N, CA, C and O atoms as a printed pandas DataFrame, in Angstrom:
     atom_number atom_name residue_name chain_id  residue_number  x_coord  y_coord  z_coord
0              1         N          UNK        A               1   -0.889   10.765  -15.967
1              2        CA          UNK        A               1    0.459   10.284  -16.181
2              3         C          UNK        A               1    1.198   10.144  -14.851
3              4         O          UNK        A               1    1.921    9.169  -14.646
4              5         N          UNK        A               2    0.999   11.239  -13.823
5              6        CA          UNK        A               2    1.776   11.014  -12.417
6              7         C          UNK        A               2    1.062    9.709  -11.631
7              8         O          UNK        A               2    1.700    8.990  -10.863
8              9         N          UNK        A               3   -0.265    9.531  -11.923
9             10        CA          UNK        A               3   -0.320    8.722  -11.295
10            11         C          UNK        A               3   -0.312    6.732  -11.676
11            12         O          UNK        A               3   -0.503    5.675  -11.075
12            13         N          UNK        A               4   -0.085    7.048  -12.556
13            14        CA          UNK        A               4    0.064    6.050  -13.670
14            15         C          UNK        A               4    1.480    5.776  -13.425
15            16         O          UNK        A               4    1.701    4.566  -13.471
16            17         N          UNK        A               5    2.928    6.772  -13.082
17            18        CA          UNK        A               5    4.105    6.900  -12.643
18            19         C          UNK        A               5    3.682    5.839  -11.387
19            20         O          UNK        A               5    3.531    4.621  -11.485
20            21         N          UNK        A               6    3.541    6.679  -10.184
21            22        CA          UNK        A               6    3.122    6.477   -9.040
22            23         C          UNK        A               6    2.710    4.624   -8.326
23            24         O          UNK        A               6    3.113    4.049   -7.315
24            25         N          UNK        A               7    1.215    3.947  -10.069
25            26        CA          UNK        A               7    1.373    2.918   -9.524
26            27         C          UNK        A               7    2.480    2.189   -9.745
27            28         O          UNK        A               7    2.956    1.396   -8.933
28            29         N          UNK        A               8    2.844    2.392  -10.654
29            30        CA          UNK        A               8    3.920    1.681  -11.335
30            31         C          UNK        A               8    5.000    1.003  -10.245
31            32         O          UNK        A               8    5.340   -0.152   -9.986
32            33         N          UNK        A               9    5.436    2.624   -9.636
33            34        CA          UNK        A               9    6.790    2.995   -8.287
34            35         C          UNK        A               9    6.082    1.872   -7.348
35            36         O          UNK        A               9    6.751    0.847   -7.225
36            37         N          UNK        A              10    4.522    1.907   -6.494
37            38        CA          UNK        A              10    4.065    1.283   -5.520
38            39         C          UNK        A              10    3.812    0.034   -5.969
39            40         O          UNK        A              10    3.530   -0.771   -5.081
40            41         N          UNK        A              11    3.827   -0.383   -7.111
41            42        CA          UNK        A              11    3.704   -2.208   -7.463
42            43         C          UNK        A              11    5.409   -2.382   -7.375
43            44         O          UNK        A              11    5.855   -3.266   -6.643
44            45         N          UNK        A              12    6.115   -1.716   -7.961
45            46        CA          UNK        A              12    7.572   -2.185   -7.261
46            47         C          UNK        A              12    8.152   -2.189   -6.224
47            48         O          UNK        A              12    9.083   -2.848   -5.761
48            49         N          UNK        A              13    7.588   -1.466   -5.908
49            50        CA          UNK        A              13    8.406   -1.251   -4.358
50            51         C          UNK        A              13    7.468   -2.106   -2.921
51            52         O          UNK        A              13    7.953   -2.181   -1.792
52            53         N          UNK        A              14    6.196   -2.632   -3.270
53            54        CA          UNK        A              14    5.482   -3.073   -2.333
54            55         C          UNK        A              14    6.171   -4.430   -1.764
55            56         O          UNK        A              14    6.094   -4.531   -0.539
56            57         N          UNK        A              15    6.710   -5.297   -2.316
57            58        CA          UNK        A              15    7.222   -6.731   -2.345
58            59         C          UNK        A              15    8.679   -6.507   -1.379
59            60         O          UNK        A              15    9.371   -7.413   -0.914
60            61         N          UNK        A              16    8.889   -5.111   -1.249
61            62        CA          UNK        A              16   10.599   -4.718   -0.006
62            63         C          UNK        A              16    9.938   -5.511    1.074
63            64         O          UNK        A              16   10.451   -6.492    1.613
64            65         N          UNK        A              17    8.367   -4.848    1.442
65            66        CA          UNK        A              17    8.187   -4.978    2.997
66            67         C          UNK        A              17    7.320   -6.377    3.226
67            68         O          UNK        A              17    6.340   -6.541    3.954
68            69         N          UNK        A              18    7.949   -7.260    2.432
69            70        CA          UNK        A              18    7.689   -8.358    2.853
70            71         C          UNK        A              18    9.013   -9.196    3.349
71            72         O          UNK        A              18    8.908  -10.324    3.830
72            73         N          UNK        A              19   10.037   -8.649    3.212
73            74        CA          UNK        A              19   11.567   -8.870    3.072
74            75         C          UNK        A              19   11.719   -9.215    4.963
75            76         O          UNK        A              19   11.518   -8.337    5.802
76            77         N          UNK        A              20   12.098  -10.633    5.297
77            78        CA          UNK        A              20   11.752  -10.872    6.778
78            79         C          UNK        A              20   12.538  -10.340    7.477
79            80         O          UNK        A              20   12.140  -10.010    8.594
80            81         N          UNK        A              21   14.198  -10.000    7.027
81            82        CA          UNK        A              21   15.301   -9.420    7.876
82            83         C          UNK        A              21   14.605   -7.843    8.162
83            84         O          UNK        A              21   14.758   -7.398    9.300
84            85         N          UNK        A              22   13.806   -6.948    7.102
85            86        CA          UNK        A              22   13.100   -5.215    7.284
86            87         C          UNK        A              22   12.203   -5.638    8.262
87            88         O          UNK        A              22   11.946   -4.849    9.171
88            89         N          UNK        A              23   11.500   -7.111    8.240
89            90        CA          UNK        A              23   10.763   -7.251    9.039
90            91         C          UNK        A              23   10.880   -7.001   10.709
91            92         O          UNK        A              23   10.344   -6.257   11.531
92            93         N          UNK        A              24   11.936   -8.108   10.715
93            94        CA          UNK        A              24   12.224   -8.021   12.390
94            95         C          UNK        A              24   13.122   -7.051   12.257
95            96         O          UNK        A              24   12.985   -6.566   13.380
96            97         N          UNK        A              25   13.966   -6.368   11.732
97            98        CA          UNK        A              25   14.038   -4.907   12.596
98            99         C          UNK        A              25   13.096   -3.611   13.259
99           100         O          UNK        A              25   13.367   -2.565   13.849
100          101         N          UNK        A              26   12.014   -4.204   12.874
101          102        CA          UNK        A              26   10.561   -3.249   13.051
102          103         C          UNK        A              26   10.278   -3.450   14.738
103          104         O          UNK        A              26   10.385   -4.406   15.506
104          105         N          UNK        A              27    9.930   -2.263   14.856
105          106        CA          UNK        A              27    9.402   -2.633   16.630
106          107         C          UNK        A              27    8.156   -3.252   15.816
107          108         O          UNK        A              27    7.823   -3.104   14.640
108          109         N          UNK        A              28    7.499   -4.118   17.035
109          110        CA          UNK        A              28    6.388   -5.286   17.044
110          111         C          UNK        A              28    5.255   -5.068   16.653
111          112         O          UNK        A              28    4.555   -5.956   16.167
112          113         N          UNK        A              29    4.865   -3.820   16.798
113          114        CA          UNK        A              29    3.352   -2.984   16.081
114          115         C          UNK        A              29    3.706   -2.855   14.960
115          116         O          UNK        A              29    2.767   -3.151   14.221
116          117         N          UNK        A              30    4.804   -2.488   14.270
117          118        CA          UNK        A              30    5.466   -2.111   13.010
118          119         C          UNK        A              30    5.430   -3.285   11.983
119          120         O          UNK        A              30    5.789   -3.094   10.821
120          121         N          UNK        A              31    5.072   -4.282   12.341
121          122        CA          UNK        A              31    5.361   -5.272   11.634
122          123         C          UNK        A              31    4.924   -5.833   10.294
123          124         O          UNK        A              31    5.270   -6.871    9.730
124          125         N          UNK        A              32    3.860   -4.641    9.837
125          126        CA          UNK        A              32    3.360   -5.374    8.828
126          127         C          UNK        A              32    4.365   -4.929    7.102
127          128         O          UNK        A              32    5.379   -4.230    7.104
128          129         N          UNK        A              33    3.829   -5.456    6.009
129          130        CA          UNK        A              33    5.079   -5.145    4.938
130          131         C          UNK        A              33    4.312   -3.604    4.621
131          132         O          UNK        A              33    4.466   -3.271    3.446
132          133         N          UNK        A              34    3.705   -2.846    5.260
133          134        CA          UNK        A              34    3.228   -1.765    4.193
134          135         C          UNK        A              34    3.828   -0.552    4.871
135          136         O          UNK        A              34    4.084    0.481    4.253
136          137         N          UNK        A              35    4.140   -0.789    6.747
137          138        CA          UNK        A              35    5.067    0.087    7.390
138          139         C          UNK        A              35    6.078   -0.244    7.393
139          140         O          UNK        A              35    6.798    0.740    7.561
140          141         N          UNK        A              36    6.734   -1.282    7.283
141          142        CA          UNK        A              36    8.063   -1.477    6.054
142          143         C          UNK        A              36    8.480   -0.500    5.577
143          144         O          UNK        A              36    9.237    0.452    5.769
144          145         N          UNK        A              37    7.593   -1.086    4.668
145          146        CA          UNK        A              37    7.907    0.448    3.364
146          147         C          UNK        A              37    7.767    1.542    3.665
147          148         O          UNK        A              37    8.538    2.460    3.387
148          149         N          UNK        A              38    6.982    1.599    4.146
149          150        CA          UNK        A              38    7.028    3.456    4.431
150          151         C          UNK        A              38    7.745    4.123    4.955
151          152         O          UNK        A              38    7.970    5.282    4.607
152          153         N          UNK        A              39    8.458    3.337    6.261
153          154        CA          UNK        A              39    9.302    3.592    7.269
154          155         C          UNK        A              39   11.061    3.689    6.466
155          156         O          UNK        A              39   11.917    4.536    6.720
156          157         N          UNK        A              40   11.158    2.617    5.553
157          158        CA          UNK        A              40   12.326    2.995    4.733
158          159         C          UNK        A              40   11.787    3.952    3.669
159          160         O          UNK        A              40   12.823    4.373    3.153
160          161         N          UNK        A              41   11.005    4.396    3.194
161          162        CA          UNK        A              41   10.996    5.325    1.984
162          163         C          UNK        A              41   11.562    6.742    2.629
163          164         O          UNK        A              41   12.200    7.657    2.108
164          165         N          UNK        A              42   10.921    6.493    4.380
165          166        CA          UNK        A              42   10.969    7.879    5.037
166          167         C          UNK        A              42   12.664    7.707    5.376
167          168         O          UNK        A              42   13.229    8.747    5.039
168          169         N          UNK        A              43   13.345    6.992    5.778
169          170        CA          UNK        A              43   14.292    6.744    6.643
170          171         C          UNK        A              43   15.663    6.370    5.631
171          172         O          UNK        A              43   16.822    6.535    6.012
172          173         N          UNK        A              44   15.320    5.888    4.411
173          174        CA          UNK        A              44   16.586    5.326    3.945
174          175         C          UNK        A              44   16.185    5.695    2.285
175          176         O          UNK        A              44   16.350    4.876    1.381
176          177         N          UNK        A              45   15.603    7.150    2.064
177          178        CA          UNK        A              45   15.347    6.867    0.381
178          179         C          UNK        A              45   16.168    6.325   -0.623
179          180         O          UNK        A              45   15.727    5.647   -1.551
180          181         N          UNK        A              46   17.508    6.646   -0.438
181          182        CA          UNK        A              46   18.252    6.593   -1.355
182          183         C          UNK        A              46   17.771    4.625   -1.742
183          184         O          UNK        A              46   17.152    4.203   -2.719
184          185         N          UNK        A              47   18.136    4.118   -0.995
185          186        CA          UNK        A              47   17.362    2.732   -0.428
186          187         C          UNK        A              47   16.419    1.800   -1.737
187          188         O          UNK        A              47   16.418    0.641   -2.150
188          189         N          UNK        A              48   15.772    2.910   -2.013
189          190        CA          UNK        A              48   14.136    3.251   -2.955
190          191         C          UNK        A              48   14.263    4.287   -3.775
191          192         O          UNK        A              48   13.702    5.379   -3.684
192          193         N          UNK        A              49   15.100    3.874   -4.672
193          194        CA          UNK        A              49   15.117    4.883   -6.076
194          195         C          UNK        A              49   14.221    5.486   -6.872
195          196         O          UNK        A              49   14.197    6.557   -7.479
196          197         N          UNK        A              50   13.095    4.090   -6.680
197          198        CA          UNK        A              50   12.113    4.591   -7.181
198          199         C          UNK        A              50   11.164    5.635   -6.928
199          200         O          UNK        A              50   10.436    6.302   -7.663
200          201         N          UNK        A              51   11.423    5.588   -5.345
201          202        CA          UNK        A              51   10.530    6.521   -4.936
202          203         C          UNK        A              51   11.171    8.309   -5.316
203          204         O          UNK        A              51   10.525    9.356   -5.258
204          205         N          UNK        A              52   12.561    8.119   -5.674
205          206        CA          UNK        A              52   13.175    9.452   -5.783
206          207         C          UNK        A              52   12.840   10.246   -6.907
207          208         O          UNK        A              52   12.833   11.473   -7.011
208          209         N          UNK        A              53   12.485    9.113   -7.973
209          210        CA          UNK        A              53   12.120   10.246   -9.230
210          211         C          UNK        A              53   10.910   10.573   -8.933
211          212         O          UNK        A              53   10.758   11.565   -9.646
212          213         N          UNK        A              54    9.465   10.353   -8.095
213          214        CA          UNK        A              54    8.193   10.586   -7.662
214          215         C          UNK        A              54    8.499   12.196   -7.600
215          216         O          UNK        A              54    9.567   12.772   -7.396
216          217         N          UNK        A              55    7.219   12.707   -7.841
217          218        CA          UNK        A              55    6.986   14.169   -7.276
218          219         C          UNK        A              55    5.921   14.429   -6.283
219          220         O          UNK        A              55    4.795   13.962   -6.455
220          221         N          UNK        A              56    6.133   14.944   -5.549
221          222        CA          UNK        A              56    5.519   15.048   -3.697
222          223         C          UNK        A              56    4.236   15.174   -3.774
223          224         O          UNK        A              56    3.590   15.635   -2.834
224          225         N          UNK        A              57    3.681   14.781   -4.907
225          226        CA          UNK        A              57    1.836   14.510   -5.024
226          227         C          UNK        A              57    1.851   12.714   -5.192
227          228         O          UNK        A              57    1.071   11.967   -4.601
228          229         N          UNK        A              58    3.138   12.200   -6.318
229          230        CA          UNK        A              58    3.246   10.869   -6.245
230          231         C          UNK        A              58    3.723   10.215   -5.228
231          232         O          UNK        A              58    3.379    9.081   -4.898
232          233         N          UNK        A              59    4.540   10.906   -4.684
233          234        CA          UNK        A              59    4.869   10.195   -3.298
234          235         C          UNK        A              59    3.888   10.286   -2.290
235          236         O          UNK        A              59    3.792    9.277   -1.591
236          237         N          UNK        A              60    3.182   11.162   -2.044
237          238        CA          UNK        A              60    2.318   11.116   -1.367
238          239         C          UNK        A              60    1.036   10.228   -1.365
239          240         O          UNK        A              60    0.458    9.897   -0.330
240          241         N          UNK        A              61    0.616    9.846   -2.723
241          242        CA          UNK        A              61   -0.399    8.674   -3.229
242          243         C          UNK        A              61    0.294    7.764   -2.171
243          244         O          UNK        A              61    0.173    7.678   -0.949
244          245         N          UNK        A              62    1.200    6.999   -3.250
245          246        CA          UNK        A              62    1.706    6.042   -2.521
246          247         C          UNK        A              62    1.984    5.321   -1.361
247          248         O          UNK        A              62    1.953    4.156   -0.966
248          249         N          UNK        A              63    2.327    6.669   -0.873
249          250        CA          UNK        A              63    2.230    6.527    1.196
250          251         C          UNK        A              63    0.483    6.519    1.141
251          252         O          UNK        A              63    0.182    5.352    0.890
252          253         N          UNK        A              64   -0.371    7.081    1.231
253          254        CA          UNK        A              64   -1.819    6.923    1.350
254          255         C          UNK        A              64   -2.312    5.368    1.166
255          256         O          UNK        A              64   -2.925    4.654    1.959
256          257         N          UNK        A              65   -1.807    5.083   -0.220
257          258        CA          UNK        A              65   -2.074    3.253   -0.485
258          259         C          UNK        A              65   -1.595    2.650    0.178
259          260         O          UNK        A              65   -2.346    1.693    0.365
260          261         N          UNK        A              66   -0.702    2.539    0.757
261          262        CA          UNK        A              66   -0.207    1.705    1.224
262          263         C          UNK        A              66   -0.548    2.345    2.680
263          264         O          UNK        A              66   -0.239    1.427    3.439
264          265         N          UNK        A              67   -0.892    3.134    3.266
265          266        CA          UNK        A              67   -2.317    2.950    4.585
266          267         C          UNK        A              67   -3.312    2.116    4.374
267          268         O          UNK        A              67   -3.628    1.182    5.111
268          269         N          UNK        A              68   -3.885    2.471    3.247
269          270        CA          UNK        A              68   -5.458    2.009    2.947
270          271         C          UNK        A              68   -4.545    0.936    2.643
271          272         O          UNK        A              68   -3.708    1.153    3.519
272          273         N          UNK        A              69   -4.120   -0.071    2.016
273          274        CA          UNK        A              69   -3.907   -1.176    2.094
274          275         C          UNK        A              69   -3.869   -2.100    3.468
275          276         O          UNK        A              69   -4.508   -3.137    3.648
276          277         N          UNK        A              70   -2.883   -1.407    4.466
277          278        CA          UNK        A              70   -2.497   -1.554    5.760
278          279         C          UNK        A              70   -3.815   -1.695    6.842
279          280         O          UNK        A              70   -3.855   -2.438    7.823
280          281         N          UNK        A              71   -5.113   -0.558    6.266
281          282        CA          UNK        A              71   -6.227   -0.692    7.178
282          283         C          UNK        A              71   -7.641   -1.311    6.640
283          284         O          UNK        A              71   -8.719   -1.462    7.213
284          285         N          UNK        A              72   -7.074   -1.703    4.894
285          286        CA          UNK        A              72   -8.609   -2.367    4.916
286          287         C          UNK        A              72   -7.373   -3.441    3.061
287          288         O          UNK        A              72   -6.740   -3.080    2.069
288          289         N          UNK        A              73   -7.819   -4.865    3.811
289          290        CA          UNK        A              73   -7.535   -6.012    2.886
290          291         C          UNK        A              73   -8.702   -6.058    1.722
291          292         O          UNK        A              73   -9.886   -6.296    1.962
292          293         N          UNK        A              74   -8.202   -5.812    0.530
293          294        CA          UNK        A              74   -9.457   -5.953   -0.268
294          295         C          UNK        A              74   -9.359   -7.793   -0.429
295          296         O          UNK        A              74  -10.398   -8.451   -0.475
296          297         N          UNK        A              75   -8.186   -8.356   -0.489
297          298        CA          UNK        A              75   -8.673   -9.815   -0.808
298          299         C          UNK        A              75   -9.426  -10.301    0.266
299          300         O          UNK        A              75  -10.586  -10.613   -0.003
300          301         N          UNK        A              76   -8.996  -10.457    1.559
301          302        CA          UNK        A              76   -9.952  -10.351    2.293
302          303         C          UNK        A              76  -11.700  -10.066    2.440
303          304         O          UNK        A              76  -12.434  -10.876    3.007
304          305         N          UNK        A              77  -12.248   -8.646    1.762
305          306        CA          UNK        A              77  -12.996   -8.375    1.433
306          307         C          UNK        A              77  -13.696   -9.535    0.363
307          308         O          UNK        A              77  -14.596  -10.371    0.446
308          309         N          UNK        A              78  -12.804   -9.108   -0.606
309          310        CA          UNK        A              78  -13.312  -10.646   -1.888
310          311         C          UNK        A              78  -13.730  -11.585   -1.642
311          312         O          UNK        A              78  -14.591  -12.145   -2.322
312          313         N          UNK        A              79  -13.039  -12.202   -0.175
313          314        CA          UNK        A              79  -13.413  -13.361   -0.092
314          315         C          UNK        A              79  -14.519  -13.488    1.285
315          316         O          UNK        A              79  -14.380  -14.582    1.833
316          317         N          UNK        A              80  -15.104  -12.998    1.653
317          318        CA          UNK        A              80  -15.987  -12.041    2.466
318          319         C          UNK        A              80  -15.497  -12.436    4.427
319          320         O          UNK        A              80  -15.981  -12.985    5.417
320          321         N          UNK        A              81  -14.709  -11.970    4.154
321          322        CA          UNK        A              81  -13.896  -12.589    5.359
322          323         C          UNK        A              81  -13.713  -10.873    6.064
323          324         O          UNK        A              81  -13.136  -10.667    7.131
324          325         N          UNK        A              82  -14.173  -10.064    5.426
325          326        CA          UNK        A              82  -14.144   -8.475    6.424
326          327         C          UNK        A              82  -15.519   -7.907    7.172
327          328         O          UNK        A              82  -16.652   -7.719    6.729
328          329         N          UNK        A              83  -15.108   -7.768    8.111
329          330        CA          UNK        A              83  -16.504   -7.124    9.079
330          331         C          UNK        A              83  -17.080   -5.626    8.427
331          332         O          UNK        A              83  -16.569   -4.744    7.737
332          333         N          UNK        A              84  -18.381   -5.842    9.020
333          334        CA          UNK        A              84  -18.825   -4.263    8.671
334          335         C          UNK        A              84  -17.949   -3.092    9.071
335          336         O          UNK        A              84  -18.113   -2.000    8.528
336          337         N          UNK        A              85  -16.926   -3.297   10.100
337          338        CA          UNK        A              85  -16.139   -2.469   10.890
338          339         C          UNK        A              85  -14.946   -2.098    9.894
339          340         O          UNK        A              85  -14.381   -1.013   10.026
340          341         N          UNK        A              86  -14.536   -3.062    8.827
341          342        CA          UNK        A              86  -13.533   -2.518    8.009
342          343         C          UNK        A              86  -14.030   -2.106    6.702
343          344         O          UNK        A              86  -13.227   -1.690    5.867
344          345         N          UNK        A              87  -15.135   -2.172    6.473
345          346        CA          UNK        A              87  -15.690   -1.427    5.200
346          347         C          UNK        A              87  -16.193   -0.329    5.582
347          348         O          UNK        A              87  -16.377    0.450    4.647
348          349         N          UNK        A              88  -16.690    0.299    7.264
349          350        CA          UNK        A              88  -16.520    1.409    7.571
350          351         C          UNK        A              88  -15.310    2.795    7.799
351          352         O          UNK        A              88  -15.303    4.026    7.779
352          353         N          UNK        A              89  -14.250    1.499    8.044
353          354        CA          UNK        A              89  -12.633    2.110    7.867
354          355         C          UNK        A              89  -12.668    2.516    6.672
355          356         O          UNK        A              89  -12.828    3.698    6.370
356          357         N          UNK        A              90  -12.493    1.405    5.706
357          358        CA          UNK        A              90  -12.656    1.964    4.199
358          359         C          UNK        A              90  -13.122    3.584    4.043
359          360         O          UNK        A              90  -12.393    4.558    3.856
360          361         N          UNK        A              91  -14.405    3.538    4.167
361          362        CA          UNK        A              91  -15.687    4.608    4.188
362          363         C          UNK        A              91  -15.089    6.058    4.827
363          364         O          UNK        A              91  -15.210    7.193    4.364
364          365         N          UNK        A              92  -14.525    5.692    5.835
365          366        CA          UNK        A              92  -13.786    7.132    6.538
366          367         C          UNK        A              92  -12.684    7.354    5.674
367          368         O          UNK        A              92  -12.304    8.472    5.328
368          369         N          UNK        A              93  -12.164    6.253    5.321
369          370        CA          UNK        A              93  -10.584    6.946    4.567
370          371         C          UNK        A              93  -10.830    7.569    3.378
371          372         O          UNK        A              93  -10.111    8.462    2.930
372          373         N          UNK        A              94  -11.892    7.107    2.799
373          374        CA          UNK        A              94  -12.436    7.834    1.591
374          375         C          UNK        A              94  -12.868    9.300    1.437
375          376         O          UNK        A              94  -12.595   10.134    0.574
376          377         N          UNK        A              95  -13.979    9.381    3.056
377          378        CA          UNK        A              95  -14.261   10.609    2.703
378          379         C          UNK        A              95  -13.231   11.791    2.989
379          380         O          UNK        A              95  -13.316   12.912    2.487
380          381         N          UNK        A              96  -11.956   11.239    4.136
381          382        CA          UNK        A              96  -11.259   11.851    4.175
382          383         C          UNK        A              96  -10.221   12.525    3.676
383          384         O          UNK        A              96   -9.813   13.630    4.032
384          385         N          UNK        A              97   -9.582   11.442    2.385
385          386        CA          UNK        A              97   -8.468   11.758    1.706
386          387         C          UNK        A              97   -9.377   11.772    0.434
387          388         O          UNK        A              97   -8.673   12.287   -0.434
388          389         N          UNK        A              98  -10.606   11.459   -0.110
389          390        CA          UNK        A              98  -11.140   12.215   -1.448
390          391         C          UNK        A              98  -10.759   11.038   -2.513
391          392         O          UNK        A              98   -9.897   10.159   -2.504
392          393         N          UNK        A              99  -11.677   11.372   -3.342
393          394        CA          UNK        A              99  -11.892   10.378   -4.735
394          395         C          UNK        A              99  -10.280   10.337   -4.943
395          396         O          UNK        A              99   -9.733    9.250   -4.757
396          397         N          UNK        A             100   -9.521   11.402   -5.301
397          398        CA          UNK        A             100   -8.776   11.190   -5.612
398          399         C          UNK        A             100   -7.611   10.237   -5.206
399          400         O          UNK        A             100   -6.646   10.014   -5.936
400          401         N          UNK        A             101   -7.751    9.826   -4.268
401          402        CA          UNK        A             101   -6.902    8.528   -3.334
402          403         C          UNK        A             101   -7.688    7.048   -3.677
403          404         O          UNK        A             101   -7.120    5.979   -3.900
404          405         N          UNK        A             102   -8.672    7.218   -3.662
405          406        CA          UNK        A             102   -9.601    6.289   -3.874
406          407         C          UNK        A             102   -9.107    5.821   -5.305
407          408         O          UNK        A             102   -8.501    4.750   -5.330
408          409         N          UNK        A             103   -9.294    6.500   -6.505
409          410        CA          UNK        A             103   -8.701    6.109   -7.498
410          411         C          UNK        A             103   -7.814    5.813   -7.483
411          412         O          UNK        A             103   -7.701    4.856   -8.249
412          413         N          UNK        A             104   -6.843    6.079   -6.974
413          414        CA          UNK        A             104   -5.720    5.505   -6.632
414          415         C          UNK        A             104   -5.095    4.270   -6.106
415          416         O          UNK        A             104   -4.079    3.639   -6.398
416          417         N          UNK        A             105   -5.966    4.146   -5.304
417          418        CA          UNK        A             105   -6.277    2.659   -4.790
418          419         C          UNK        A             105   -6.296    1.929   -5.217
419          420         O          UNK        A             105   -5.467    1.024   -5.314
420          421         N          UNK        A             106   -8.045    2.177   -5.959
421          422        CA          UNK        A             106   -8.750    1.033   -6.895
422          423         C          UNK        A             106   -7.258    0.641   -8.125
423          424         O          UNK        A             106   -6.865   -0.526   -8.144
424          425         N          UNK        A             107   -6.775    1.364   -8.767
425          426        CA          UNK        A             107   -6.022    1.164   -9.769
426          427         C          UNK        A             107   -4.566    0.615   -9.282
427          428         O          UNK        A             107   -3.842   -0.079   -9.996
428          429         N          UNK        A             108   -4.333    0.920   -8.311
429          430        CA          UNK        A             108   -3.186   -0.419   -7.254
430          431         C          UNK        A             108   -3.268   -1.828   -7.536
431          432         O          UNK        A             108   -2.548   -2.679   -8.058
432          433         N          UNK        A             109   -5.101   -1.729   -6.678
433          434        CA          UNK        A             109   -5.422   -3.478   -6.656
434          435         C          UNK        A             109   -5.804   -3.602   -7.878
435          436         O          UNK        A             109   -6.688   -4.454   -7.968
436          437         N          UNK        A             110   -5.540   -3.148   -8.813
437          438        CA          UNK        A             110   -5.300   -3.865  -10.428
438          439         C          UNK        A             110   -4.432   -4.349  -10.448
439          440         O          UNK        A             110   -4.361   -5.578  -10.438
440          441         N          UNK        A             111   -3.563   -3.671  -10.479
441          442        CA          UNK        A             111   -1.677   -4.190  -10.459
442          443         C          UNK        A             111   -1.589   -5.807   -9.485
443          444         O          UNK        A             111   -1.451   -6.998   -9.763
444          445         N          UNK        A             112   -1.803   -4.793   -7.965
445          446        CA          UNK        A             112   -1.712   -6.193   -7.459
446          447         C          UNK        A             112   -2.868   -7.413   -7.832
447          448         O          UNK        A             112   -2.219   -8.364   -8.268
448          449         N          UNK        A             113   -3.913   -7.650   -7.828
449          450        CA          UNK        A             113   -4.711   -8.609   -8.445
450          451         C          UNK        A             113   -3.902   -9.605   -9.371
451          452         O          UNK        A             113   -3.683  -10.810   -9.254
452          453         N          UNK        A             114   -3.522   -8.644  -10.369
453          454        CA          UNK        A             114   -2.987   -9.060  -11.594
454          455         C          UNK        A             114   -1.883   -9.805  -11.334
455          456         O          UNK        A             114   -1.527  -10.769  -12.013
456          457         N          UNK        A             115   -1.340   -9.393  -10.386
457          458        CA          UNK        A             115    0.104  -10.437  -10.046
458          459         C          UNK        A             115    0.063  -11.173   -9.513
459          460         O          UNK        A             115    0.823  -12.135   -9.630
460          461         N          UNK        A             116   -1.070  -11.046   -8.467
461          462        CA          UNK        A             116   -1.256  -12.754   -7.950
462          463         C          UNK        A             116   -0.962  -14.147   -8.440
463          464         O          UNK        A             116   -0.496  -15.087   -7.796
464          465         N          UNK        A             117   -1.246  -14.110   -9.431
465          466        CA          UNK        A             117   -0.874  -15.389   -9.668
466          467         C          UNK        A             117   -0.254  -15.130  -11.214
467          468         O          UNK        A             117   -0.697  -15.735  -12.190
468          469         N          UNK        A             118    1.094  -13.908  -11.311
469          470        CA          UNK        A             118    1.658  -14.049  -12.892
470          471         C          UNK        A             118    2.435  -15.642  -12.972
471          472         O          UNK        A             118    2.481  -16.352  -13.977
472          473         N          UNK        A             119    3.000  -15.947  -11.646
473          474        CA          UNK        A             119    4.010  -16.720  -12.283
474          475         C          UNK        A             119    3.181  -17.866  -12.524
475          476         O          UNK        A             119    3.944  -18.717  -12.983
476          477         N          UNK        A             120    1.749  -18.446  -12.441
477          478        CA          UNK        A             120    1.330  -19.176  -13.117
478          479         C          UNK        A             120    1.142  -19.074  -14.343
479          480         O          UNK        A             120    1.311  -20.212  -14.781
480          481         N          UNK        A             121    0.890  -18.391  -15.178
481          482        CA          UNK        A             121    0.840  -18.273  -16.727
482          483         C          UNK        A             121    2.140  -17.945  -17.615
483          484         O          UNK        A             121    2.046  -17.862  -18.839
């Protein structure tokens, strides 16, 4: 159920850090939408409501996905456009943060998958 909470919070809240004005306030390494987000969840919660009802195992997923998002593109992957070098990234983040992130993941890029293309149907 928390983490079922959790994707819910990170499919809403992922679409902030694509927002171009959060963008260019980012120093230049910062730039992508997933330290965006993170950087306001850390810096401006109130900001991200959603993230306030989370409990500090769900918030913590969330920040994790949205690393592993940040260091390995699964569409990318899909479309075989990733080197052996980022399915080894993958591979470390796994063994490091544990199945349990991993599931976490995998059940993200459901959400997102799925939205790819809602507003066509």
């Amino acid at each position: 159920k928390e983490a079922a909470h959790a994707v819910l919070v990170f499919l809403a809240i992922r679409g902030i850090g694509k927002s171009q004005p959060l963008i260019s306030a980012m120093h230049r390494d910062e730039q992508t939408p997933e330290v965006v987000v993170q950087r306001l969840i850390a810096s401006f919660p109130t900001k991200v409501p959603s993230c306030q009802a989370l409990s500090a195992t769900g918030r913590s997923l969330v920040e994790r996905a949205l690393d592993i998002h940040r260091a390995f593109n699964f569409g990318h992957f899909l479309q075989g456009e990733n080197t052996p070098r980022h399915v080894g990234v993958l591979q470390g983040i796994i063994k490091e943060e544990g199945t349990e992130v991993l599931r976490f993941y995998l059940l993200s890029l459901v959400g997102v998958m799925c939205g790819l293309r809602g507003e066509e149907s």
